[in-house]
Amino acid sequence: MPAGLRVYAIGDIHGRLDLLNQLLALIDADMEQFPATRPVYVFLGDYIDRGHWSRETIERLIEHAAEHESVFLKGNHELIAISCLSDGTKIDQWLRLGGMETLSSYGVGADLVANRKQTAGTQLAFHSALPQSHFRFFRNLREWFASGDFFFVHAGVNPDVDLAHQTEKDLLWIRHEFLFSSRDFGKIIIHGHTPTTEIELRSNRINIDTGAFATGRLTCLVIEGETLSVIDTVPNQKNCQR
């Protein structure tokens, strides 16, 4: 990592505003104890769905970015939500992945969503309820971010393709081929997308999705120089702390 830069990489939030607020407070405490020249927050995507506070989570992230240097990556859940604004046929897929909670947080009624014949109505209601600031947030999400020896992405990378030519589908959806690859990707991949009970540290990748929605554990990987440490909302002795 470049000198003076400290990255706080944060895993899948999935509408858990309570955990996001808790984790950001822990990061504030970390920076107070260990001041950083240039702290950068890198959020790995999947901010919405499943949890009850998707709208509020997006609002909190927008507020956070106004005061802190932040990078927001796109998750597969944001991809589907954005797609639903222009393609109502994607709504059923979204609902299967937890979209009902997001729609509800934006005030879209459950009765309307439950009527599968009213997908156009659901699409219009979501479009009308989505603040312009949230639309811009979704529209401006990045597919990846790289710094030093690290490549940050939501799901992972295709082992058979170099980093410069990855597709959005692989970056946001890939699992098996990536997770079981021992290949050197050229950089260490920092990712989420696949929930685990503990942070996964491999020679070629680090998975920091600790299933916050279900476990109550939202994890942040801190990278500074050659040092890695972990901050999370359910700290335990297995975490490597400063």
PDB file of C-alpha atoms in Angstrom:
ATOM      1  CA  MET A   1       0.000   0.000   0.000  1.00  0.00           C
ATOM      2  CA  PRO A   2       1.400   3.477  -0.858  1.00  0.00           C
ATOM      3  CA  ALA A   3       3.003   5.379   2.017  1.00  0.00           C
ATOM      4  CA  GLY A   4       0.538   7.384   4.100  1.00  0.00           C
ATOM      5  CA  LEU A   5      -2.519   5.565   2.763  1.00  0.00           C
ATOM      6  CA  ARG A   6      -4.724   3.505   5.047  1.00  0.00           C
ATOM      7  CA  VAL A   7      -7.641   1.598   3.536  1.00  0.00           C
ATOM      8  CA  TYR A   8     -10.689   0.587   5.529  1.00  0.00           C
ATOM      9  CA  ALA A   9     -12.395  -2.069   3.374  1.00  0.00           C
ATOM     10  CA  ILE A  10     -15.934  -2.878   4.483  1.00  0.00           C
ATOM     11  CA  GLY A  11     -17.902  -5.995   3.559  1.00  0.00           C
ATOM     12  CA  ASP A  12     -21.521  -6.623   2.593  1.00  0.00           C
ATOM     13  CA  ILE A  13     -23.935  -4.515   4.671  1.00  0.00           C
ATOM     14  CA  HIS A  14     -27.313  -5.684   3.298  1.00  0.00           C
ATOM     15  CA  GLY A  15     -29.485  -3.051   4.903  1.00  0.00           C
ATOM     16  CA  ARG A  16     -28.038  -3.400   8.405  1.00  0.00           C
ATOM     17  CA  LEU A  17     -27.800   0.304   9.207  1.00  0.00           C
ATOM     18  CA  ASP A  18     -27.346  -0.544  12.873  1.00  0.00           C
ATOM     19  CA  LEU A  19     -24.181  -2.515  12.162  1.00  0.00           C
ATOM     20  CA  LEU A  20     -22.889   0.093   9.720  1.00  0.00           C
ATOM     21  CA  ASN A  21     -23.200   2.813  12.345  1.00  0.00           C
ATOM     22  CA  GLN A  22     -21.535   0.590  14.921  1.00  0.00           C
ATOM     23  CA  LEU A  23     -18.643  -0.248  12.601  1.00  0.00           C
ATOM     24  CA  LEU A  24     -18.079   3.359  11.526  1.00  0.00           C
ATOM     25  CA  ALA A  25     -17.900   4.344  15.197  1.00  0.00           C
ATOM     26  CA  LEU A  26     -15.290   1.637  15.774  1.00  0.00           C
ATOM     27  CA  ILE A  27     -13.298   2.933  12.811  1.00  0.00           C
ATOM     28  CA  ASP A  28     -13.498   6.465  14.220  1.00  0.00           C
ATOM     29  CA  ALA A  29     -12.070   5.134  17.472  1.00  0.00           C
ATOM     30  CA  ASP A  30      -9.313   3.343  15.566  1.00  0.00           C
ATOM     31  CA  MET A  31      -8.325   6.543  13.765  1.00  0.00           C
ATOM     32  CA  GLU A  32      -8.345   8.485  17.007  1.00  0.00           C
ATOM     33  CA  GLN A  33      -5.984   5.967  18.567  1.00  0.00           C
ATOM     34  CA  PHE A  34      -3.903   5.453  15.413  1.00  0.00           C
ATOM     35  CA  PRO A  35      -4.071   8.648  13.301  1.00  0.00           C
ATOM     36  CA  ALA A  36      -3.799   8.178   9.539  1.00  0.00           C
ATOM     37  CA  THR A  37      -2.359  10.570   6.962  1.00  0.00           C
ATOM     38  CA  ARG A  38      -4.883   9.577   4.310  1.00  0.00           C
ATOM     39  CA  PRO A  39      -7.670   7.196   5.331  1.00  0.00           C
ATOM     40  CA  VAL A  40      -9.798   5.838   2.471  1.00  0.00           C
ATOM     41  CA  TYR A  41     -12.984   3.850   2.957  1.00  0.00           C
ATOM     42  CA  VAL A  42     -13.638   1.151   0.346  1.00  0.00           C
ATOM     43  CA  PHE A  43     -17.123  -0.354   0.496  1.00  0.00           C
ATOM     44  CA  LEU A  44     -17.403  -3.660  -1.362  1.00  0.00           C
ATOM     45  CA  GLY A  45     -21.056  -3.494  -2.428  1.00  0.00           C
ATOM     46  CA  ASP A  46     -24.359  -5.149  -1.481  1.00  0.00           C
ATOM     47  CA  TYR A  47     -25.584  -2.241   0.612  1.00  0.00           C
ATOM     48  CA  ILE A  48     -29.242  -3.130   0.108  1.00  0.00           C
ATOM     49  CA  ASP A  49     -31.746  -6.027   0.358  1.00  0.00           C
ATOM     50  CA  ARG A  50     -32.508  -8.518   3.135  1.00  0.00           C
ATOM     51  CA  GLY A  51     -32.066  -6.034   5.987  1.00  0.00           C
ATOM     52  CA  HIS A  52     -34.839  -3.582   6.873  1.00  0.00           C
ATOM     53  CA  TRP A  53     -32.929  -0.317   6.413  1.00  0.00           C
ATOM     54  CA  SER A  54     -31.749  -0.261   2.802  1.00  0.00           C
ATOM     55  CA  ARG A  55     -32.923   3.290   2.096  1.00  0.00           C
ATOM     56  CA  GLU A  56     -31.450   4.542   5.338  1.00  0.00           C
ATOM     57  CA  THR A  57     -28.191   2.706   4.656  1.00  0.00           C
ATOM     58  CA  ILE A  58     -27.787   4.438   1.296  1.00  0.00           C
ATOM     59  CA  GLU A  59     -28.530   7.800   2.909  1.00  0.00           C
ATOM     60  CA  ARG A  60     -25.938   7.118   5.600  1.00  0.00           C
ATOM     61  CA  LEU A  61     -23.308   6.210   3.010  1.00  0.00           C
ATOM     62  CA  ILE A  62     -23.993   9.393   1.054  1.00  0.00           C
ATOM     63  CA  GLU A  63     -23.594  11.421   4.247  1.00  0.00           C
ATOM     64  CA  HIS A  64     -20.388   9.562   5.070  1.00  0.00           C
ATOM     65  CA  ALA A  65     -18.895  10.291   1.644  1.00  0.00           C
ATOM     66  CA  ALA A  66     -19.467  14.009   2.148  1.00  0.00           C
ATOM     67  CA  GLU A  67     -16.952  13.968   5.011  1.00  0.00           C
ATOM     68  CA  HIS A  68     -14.606  11.078   4.207  1.00  0.00           C
ATOM     69  CA  GLU A  69     -12.749   9.918   1.110  1.00  0.00           C
ATOM     70  CA  SER A  70     -14.780   6.911   0.035  1.00  0.00           C
ATOM     71  CA  VAL A  71     -14.937   4.392  -2.795  1.00  0.00           C
ATOM     72  CA  PHE A  72     -18.239   2.614  -3.377  1.00  0.00           C
ATOM     73  CA  LEU A  73     -18.176  -0.602  -5.384  1.00  0.00           C
ATOM     74  CA  LYS A  74     -21.180  -2.156  -7.070  1.00  0.00           C
ATOM     75  CA  GLY A  75     -22.606  -5.404  -5.736  1.00  0.00           C
ATOM     76  CA  ASN A  76     -24.874  -7.803  -7.591  1.00  0.00           C
ATOM     77  CA  HIS A  77     -27.821  -6.584  -5.504  1.00  0.00           C
ATOM     78  CA  GLU A  78     -27.311  -2.986  -6.616  1.00  0.00           C
ATOM     79  CA  LEU A  79     -26.951  -4.192 -10.207  1.00  0.00           C
ATOM     80  CA  ILE A  80     -30.366  -5.858 -10.088  1.00  0.00           C
ATOM     81  CA  ALA A  81     -32.010  -2.900  -8.355  1.00  0.00           C
ATOM     82  CA  ILE A  82     -30.662  -0.524 -10.999  1.00  0.00           C
ATOM     83  CA  SER A  83     -31.782  -2.894 -13.761  1.00  0.00           C
ATOM     84  CA  CYS A  84     -35.330  -2.906 -12.387  1.00  0.00           C
ATOM     85  CA  LEU A  85     -35.619   0.822 -13.035  1.00  0.00           C
ATOM     86  CA  SER A  86     -35.503   0.166 -16.776  1.00  0.00           C
ATOM     87  CA  ASP A  87     -36.576  -3.479 -17.002  1.00  0.00           C
ATOM     88  CA  GLY A  88     -39.582  -4.573 -14.973  1.00  0.00           C
ATOM     89  CA  THR A  89     -39.001  -8.225 -15.875  1.00  0.00           C
ATOM     90  CA  LYS A  90     -36.075  -8.245 -13.410  1.00  0.00           C
ATOM     91  CA  ILE A  91     -38.330  -7.550 -10.421  1.00  0.00           C
ATOM     92  CA  ASP A  92     -39.135 -11.215  -9.712  1.00  0.00           C
ATOM     93  CA  GLN A  93     -35.424 -12.024  -9.608  1.00  0.00           C
ATOM     94  CA  TRP A  94     -34.840  -9.078  -7.299  1.00  0.00           C
ATOM     95  CA  LEU A  95     -37.591 -10.194  -4.941  1.00  0.00           C
ATOM     96  CA  ARG A  96     -36.060 -13.665  -4.707  1.00  0.00           C
ATOM     97  CA  LEU A  97     -32.807 -12.039  -3.559  1.00  0.00           C
ATOM     98  CA  GLY A  98     -34.338  -9.891  -0.827  1.00  0.00           C
ATOM     99  CA  GLY A  99     -35.601  -6.919  -2.815  1.00  0.00           C
ATOM    100  CA  MET A 100     -38.887  -6.750  -0.908  1.00  0.00           C
ATOM    101  CA  GLU A 101     -37.107  -5.284   2.093  1.00  0.00           C
ATOM    102  CA  THR A 102     -35.511  -2.617  -0.081  1.00  0.00           C
ATOM    103  CA  LEU A 103     -38.787  -1.708  -1.773  1.00  0.00           C
ATOM    104  CA  SER A 104     -40.487  -1.536   1.616  1.00  0.00           C
ATOM    105  CA  SER A 105     -37.794   0.784   2.958  1.00  0.00           C
ATOM    106  CA  TYR A 106     -38.555   3.153   0.054  1.00  0.00           C
ATOM    107  CA  GLY A 107     -42.268   3.049   0.858  1.00  0.00           C
ATOM    108  CA  VAL A 108     -43.386   0.718  -1.934  1.00  0.00           C
ATOM    109  CA  GLY A 109     -46.369  -1.199  -0.586  1.00  0.00           C
ATOM    110  CA  ALA A 110     -46.227  -4.959  -0.069  1.00  0.00           C
ATOM    111  CA  ASP A 111     -49.672  -5.429  -1.656  1.00  0.00           C
ATOM    112  CA  LEU A 112     -48.469  -3.878  -4.891  1.00  0.00           C
ATOM    113  CA  VAL A 113     -45.290  -5.942  -4.931  1.00  0.00           C
ATOM    114  CA  ALA A 114     -47.152  -9.170  -4.113  1.00  0.00           C
ATOM    115  CA  ASN A 115     -49.300  -8.816  -7.239  1.00  0.00           C
ATOM    116  CA  ARG A 116     -47.039 -10.347  -9.875  1.00  0.00           C
ATOM    117  CA  LYS A 117     -49.276  -8.848 -12.578  1.00  0.00           C
ATOM    118  CA  GLN A 118     -48.351  -5.364 -11.350  1.00  0.00           C
ATOM    119  CA  THR A 119     -44.622  -5.411 -12.060  1.00  0.00           C
ATOM    120  CA  ALA A 120     -45.002  -2.209 -14.074  1.00  0.00           C
ATOM    121  CA  GLY A 121     -46.676  -0.592 -11.073  1.00  0.00           C
ATOM    122  CA  THR A 122     -43.905  -1.772  -8.754  1.00  0.00           C
ATOM    123  CA  GLN A 123     -41.291  -0.467 -11.169  1.00  0.00           C
ATOM    124  CA  LEU A 124     -42.983   2.933 -11.385  1.00  0.00           C
ATOM    125  CA  ALA A 125     -43.443   3.137  -7.612  1.00  0.00           C
ATOM    126  CA  PHE A 126     -39.768   2.368  -6.988  1.00  0.00           C
ATOM    127  CA  HIS A 127     -38.670   4.867  -9.619  1.00  0.00           C
ATOM    128  CA  SER A 128     -40.879   7.562  -8.064  1.00  0.00           C
ATOM    129  CA  ALA A 129     -39.737   6.808  -4.509  1.00  0.00           C
ATOM    130  CA  LEU A 130     -36.014   6.789  -5.287  1.00  0.00           C
ATOM    131  CA  PRO A 131     -34.431  10.168  -4.424  1.00  0.00           C
ATOM    132  CA  GLN A 132     -32.209  11.654  -7.109  1.00  0.00           C
ATOM    133  CA  SER A 133     -29.253  11.512  -4.720  1.00  0.00           C
ATOM    134  CA  HIS A 134     -29.771   7.761  -4.336  1.00  0.00           C
ATOM    135  CA  PHE A 135     -30.121   7.305  -8.097  1.00  0.00           C
ATOM    136  CA  ARG A 136     -26.806   9.115  -8.581  1.00  0.00           C
ATOM    137  CA  PHE A 137     -25.234   6.956  -5.886  1.00  0.00           C
ATOM    138  CA  PHE A 138     -26.302   3.760  -7.661  1.00  0.00           C
ATOM    139  CA  ARG A 139     -25.348   5.109 -11.086  1.00  0.00           C
ATOM    140  CA  ASN A 140     -21.835   6.079  -9.950  1.00  0.00           C
ATOM    141  CA  LEU A 141     -20.909   2.790  -8.278  1.00  0.00           C
ATOM    142  CA  ARG A 142     -17.589   1.399  -9.485  1.00  0.00           C
ATOM    143  CA  GLU A 143     -16.849  -2.171 -10.511  1.00  0.00           C
ATOM    144  CA  TRP A 144     -13.403  -2.323  -8.901  1.00  0.00           C
ATOM    145  CA  PHE A 145     -10.697  -0.336  -7.158  1.00  0.00           C
ATOM    146  CA  ALA A 146      -6.965  -1.040  -7.041  1.00  0.00           C
ATOM    147  CA  SER A 147      -4.198   0.296  -4.823  1.00  0.00           C
ATOM    148  CA  GLY A 148      -0.724  -1.084  -4.277  1.00  0.00           C
ATOM    149  CA  ASP A 149      -0.780  -4.875  -4.245  1.00  0.00           C
ATOM    150  CA  PHE A 150      -4.541  -5.042  -3.697  1.00  0.00           C
ATOM    151  CA  PHE A 151      -7.544  -5.275  -6.019  1.00  0.00           C
ATOM    152  CA  PHE A 152     -10.929  -4.572  -4.413  1.00  0.00           C
ATOM    153  CA  VAL A 153     -14.094  -6.007  -5.947  1.00  0.00           C
ATOM    154  CA  HIS A 154     -17.482  -7.284  -4.852  1.00  0.00           C
ATOM    155  CA  ALA A 155     -17.451 -10.978  -5.782  1.00  0.00           C
ATOM    156  CA  GLY A 156     -14.069 -11.859  -7.242  1.00  0.00           C
ATOM    157  CA  VAL A 157     -12.339 -12.282 -10.585  1.00  0.00           C
ATOM    158  CA  ASN A 158     -12.220 -14.828 -13.379  1.00  0.00           C
ATOM    159  CA  PRO A 159      -8.928 -16.730 -12.926  1.00  0.00           C
ATOM    160  CA  ASP A 160      -8.597 -17.169 -16.700  1.00  0.00           C
ATOM    161  CA  VAL A 161      -8.790 -13.443 -17.496  1.00  0.00           C
ATOM    162  CA  ASP A 162      -6.297 -10.736 -16.560  1.00  0.00           C
ATOM    163  CA  LEU A 163      -7.497  -8.009 -14.210  1.00  0.00           C
ATOM    164  CA  ALA A 164      -7.719  -5.380 -16.945  1.00  0.00           C
ATOM    165  CA  HIS A 165     -10.268  -7.390 -18.944  1.00  0.00           C
ATOM    166  CA  GLN A 166     -12.682  -8.719 -16.317  1.00  0.00           C
ATOM    167  CA  THR A 167     -16.404  -8.594 -17.122  1.00  0.00           C
ATOM    168  CA  GLU A 168     -19.011  -7.008 -14.886  1.00  0.00           C
ATOM    169  CA  LYS A 169     -20.755 -10.382 -14.604  1.00  0.00           C
ATOM    170  CA  ASP A 170     -17.672 -12.029 -13.125  1.00  0.00           C
ATOM    171  CA  LEU A 171     -16.738  -9.101 -10.884  1.00  0.00           C
ATOM    172  CA  LEU A 172     -20.226  -9.049  -9.336  1.00  0.00           C
ATOM    173  CA  TRP A 173     -21.357 -12.689  -9.448  1.00  0.00           C
ATOM    174  CA  ILE A 174     -18.461 -15.156  -9.649  1.00  0.00           C
ATOM    175  CA  ARG A 175     -18.015 -17.772  -6.955  1.00  0.00           C
ATOM    176  CA  HIS A 176     -16.739 -21.311  -7.498  1.00  0.00           C
ATOM    177  CA  GLU A 177     -14.064 -20.792 -10.160  1.00  0.00           C
ATOM    178  CA  PHE A 178     -12.595 -17.895  -8.197  1.00  0.00           C
ATOM    179  CA  LEU A 179     -12.951 -19.232  -4.669  1.00  0.00           C
ATOM    180  CA  PHE A 180     -11.258 -22.539  -5.473  1.00  0.00           C
ATOM    181  CA  SER A 181      -8.467 -21.096  -7.596  1.00  0.00           C
ATOM    182  CA  SER A 182      -4.902 -21.080  -6.284  1.00  0.00           C
ATOM    183  CA  ARG A 183      -3.726 -18.934  -9.181  1.00  0.00           C
ATOM    184  CA  ASP A 184      -1.718 -15.764  -8.645  1.00  0.00           C
ATOM    185  CA  PHE A 185      -4.041 -13.010  -9.866  1.00  0.00           C
ATOM    186  CA  GLY A 186      -1.302 -10.377  -9.993  1.00  0.00           C
ATOM    187  CA  LYS A 187      -2.764  -8.618  -6.967  1.00  0.00           C
ATOM    188  CA  ILE A 188      -4.387  -9.856  -3.764  1.00  0.00           C
ATOM    189  CA  ILE A 189      -8.150  -9.775  -4.275  1.00  0.00           C
ATOM    190  CA  ILE A 190     -10.186  -8.207  -1.456  1.00  0.00           C
ATOM    191  CA  HIS A 191     -13.808  -9.293  -1.854  1.00  0.00           C
ATOM    192  CA  GLY A 192     -17.157 -10.085  -0.290  1.00  0.00           C
ATOM    193  CA  HIS A 193     -20.264 -11.706  -1.837  1.00  0.00           C
ATOM    194  CA  THR A 194     -19.812 -15.194  -0.357  1.00  0.00           C
ATOM    195  CA  PRO A 195     -20.676 -15.213   3.371  1.00  0.00           C
ATOM    196  CA  THR A 196     -18.314 -16.955   5.778  1.00  0.00           C
ATOM    197  CA  THR A 197     -18.289 -17.283   9.550  1.00  0.00           C
ATOM    198  CA  GLU A 198     -14.743 -15.928   9.780  1.00  0.00           C
ATOM    199  CA  ILE A 199     -12.660 -13.686   7.549  1.00  0.00           C
ATOM    200  CA  GLU A 200     -10.972 -15.860   4.898  1.00  0.00           C
ATOM    201  CA  LEU A 201      -7.276 -15.173   4.418  1.00  0.00           C
ATOM    202  CA  ARG A 202      -5.678 -16.890   1.417  1.00  0.00           C
ATOM    203  CA  SER A 203      -2.417 -16.252  -0.414  1.00  0.00           C
ATOM    204  CA  ASN A 204      -4.296 -14.751  -3.380  1.00  0.00           C
ATOM    205  CA  ARG A 205      -7.510 -13.386  -1.849  1.00  0.00           C
ATOM    206  CA  ILE A 206      -9.186 -12.192   1.353  1.00  0.00           C
ATOM    207  CA  ASN A 207     -12.936 -12.596   1.851  1.00  0.00           C
ATOM    208  CA  ILE A 208     -14.431 -10.143   4.348  1.00  0.00           C
ATOM    209  CA  ASP A 209     -18.144 -10.946   3.942  1.00  0.00           C
ATOM    210  CA  THR A 210     -18.992 -12.333   7.368  1.00  0.00           C
ATOM    211  CA  GLY A 211     -22.744 -12.502   6.683  1.00  0.00           C
ATOM    212  CA  ALA A 212     -23.704  -9.336   8.546  1.00  0.00           C
ATOM    213  CA  PHE A 213     -27.411  -9.615   7.771  1.00  0.00           C
ATOM    214  CA  ALA A 214     -27.744 -12.992   9.493  1.00  0.00           C
ATOM    215  CA  THR A 215     -24.801 -13.006  11.924  1.00  0.00           C
ATOM    216  CA  GLY A 216     -24.690  -9.434  13.185  1.00  0.00           C
ATOM    217  CA  ARG A 217     -21.025  -9.351  12.255  1.00  0.00           C
ATOM    218  CA  LEU A 218     -19.976  -6.614   9.815  1.00  0.00           C
ATOM    219  CA  THR A 219     -16.264  -6.721   9.079  1.00  0.00           C
ATOM    220  CA  CYS A 220     -13.670  -4.151   8.061  1.00  0.00           C
ATOM    221  CA  LEU A 221     -10.199  -5.057   6.830  1.00  0.00           C
ATOM    222  CA  VAL A 222      -7.622  -2.365   7.602  1.00  0.00           C
ATOM    223  CA  ILE A 223      -4.656  -2.191   5.225  1.00  0.00           C
ATOM    224  CA  GLU A 224      -1.703   0.116   5.827  1.00  0.00           C
ATOM    225  CA  GLY A 225       1.754  -0.466   4.413  1.00  0.00           C
ATOM    226  CA  GLU A 226       2.397  -4.178   4.879  1.00  0.00           C
ATOM    227  CA  THR A 227       0.081  -4.429   7.887  1.00  0.00           C
ATOM    228  CA  LEU A 228      -3.372  -6.028   7.914  1.00  0.00           C
ATOM    229  CA  SER A 229      -5.772  -5.804  10.827  1.00  0.00           C
ATOM    230  CA  VAL A 230      -9.472  -6.378  11.366  1.00  0.00           C
ATOM    231  CA  ILE A 231     -12.236  -4.374  12.993  1.00  0.00           C
ATOM    232  CA  ASP A 232     -15.695  -5.869  13.270  1.00  0.00           C
ATOM    233  CA  THR A 233     -18.930  -5.587  15.185  1.00  0.00           C
ATOM    234  CA  VAL A 234     -18.444  -8.935  16.925  1.00  0.00           C
ATOM    235  CA  PRO A 235     -14.737  -8.894  17.849  1.00  0.00           C
ATOM    236  CA  ASN A 236     -13.119 -12.123  18.976  1.00  0.00           C
ATOM    237  CA  GLN A 237      -9.691 -13.535  19.653  1.00  0.00           C
ATOM    238  CA  LYS A 238      -9.261 -14.800  16.086  1.00  0.00           C
ATOM    239  CA  ASN A 239      -9.190 -11.295  14.677  1.00  0.00           C
ATOM    240  CA  CYS A 240      -5.751  -9.820  14.073  1.00  0.00           C
ATOM    241  CA  GLN A 241      -5.832  -6.492  15.846  1.00  0.00           C
ATOM    242  CA  ARG A 242      -3.324  -3.662  15.845  1.00  0.00           C
TER     243      ARG A 242
END
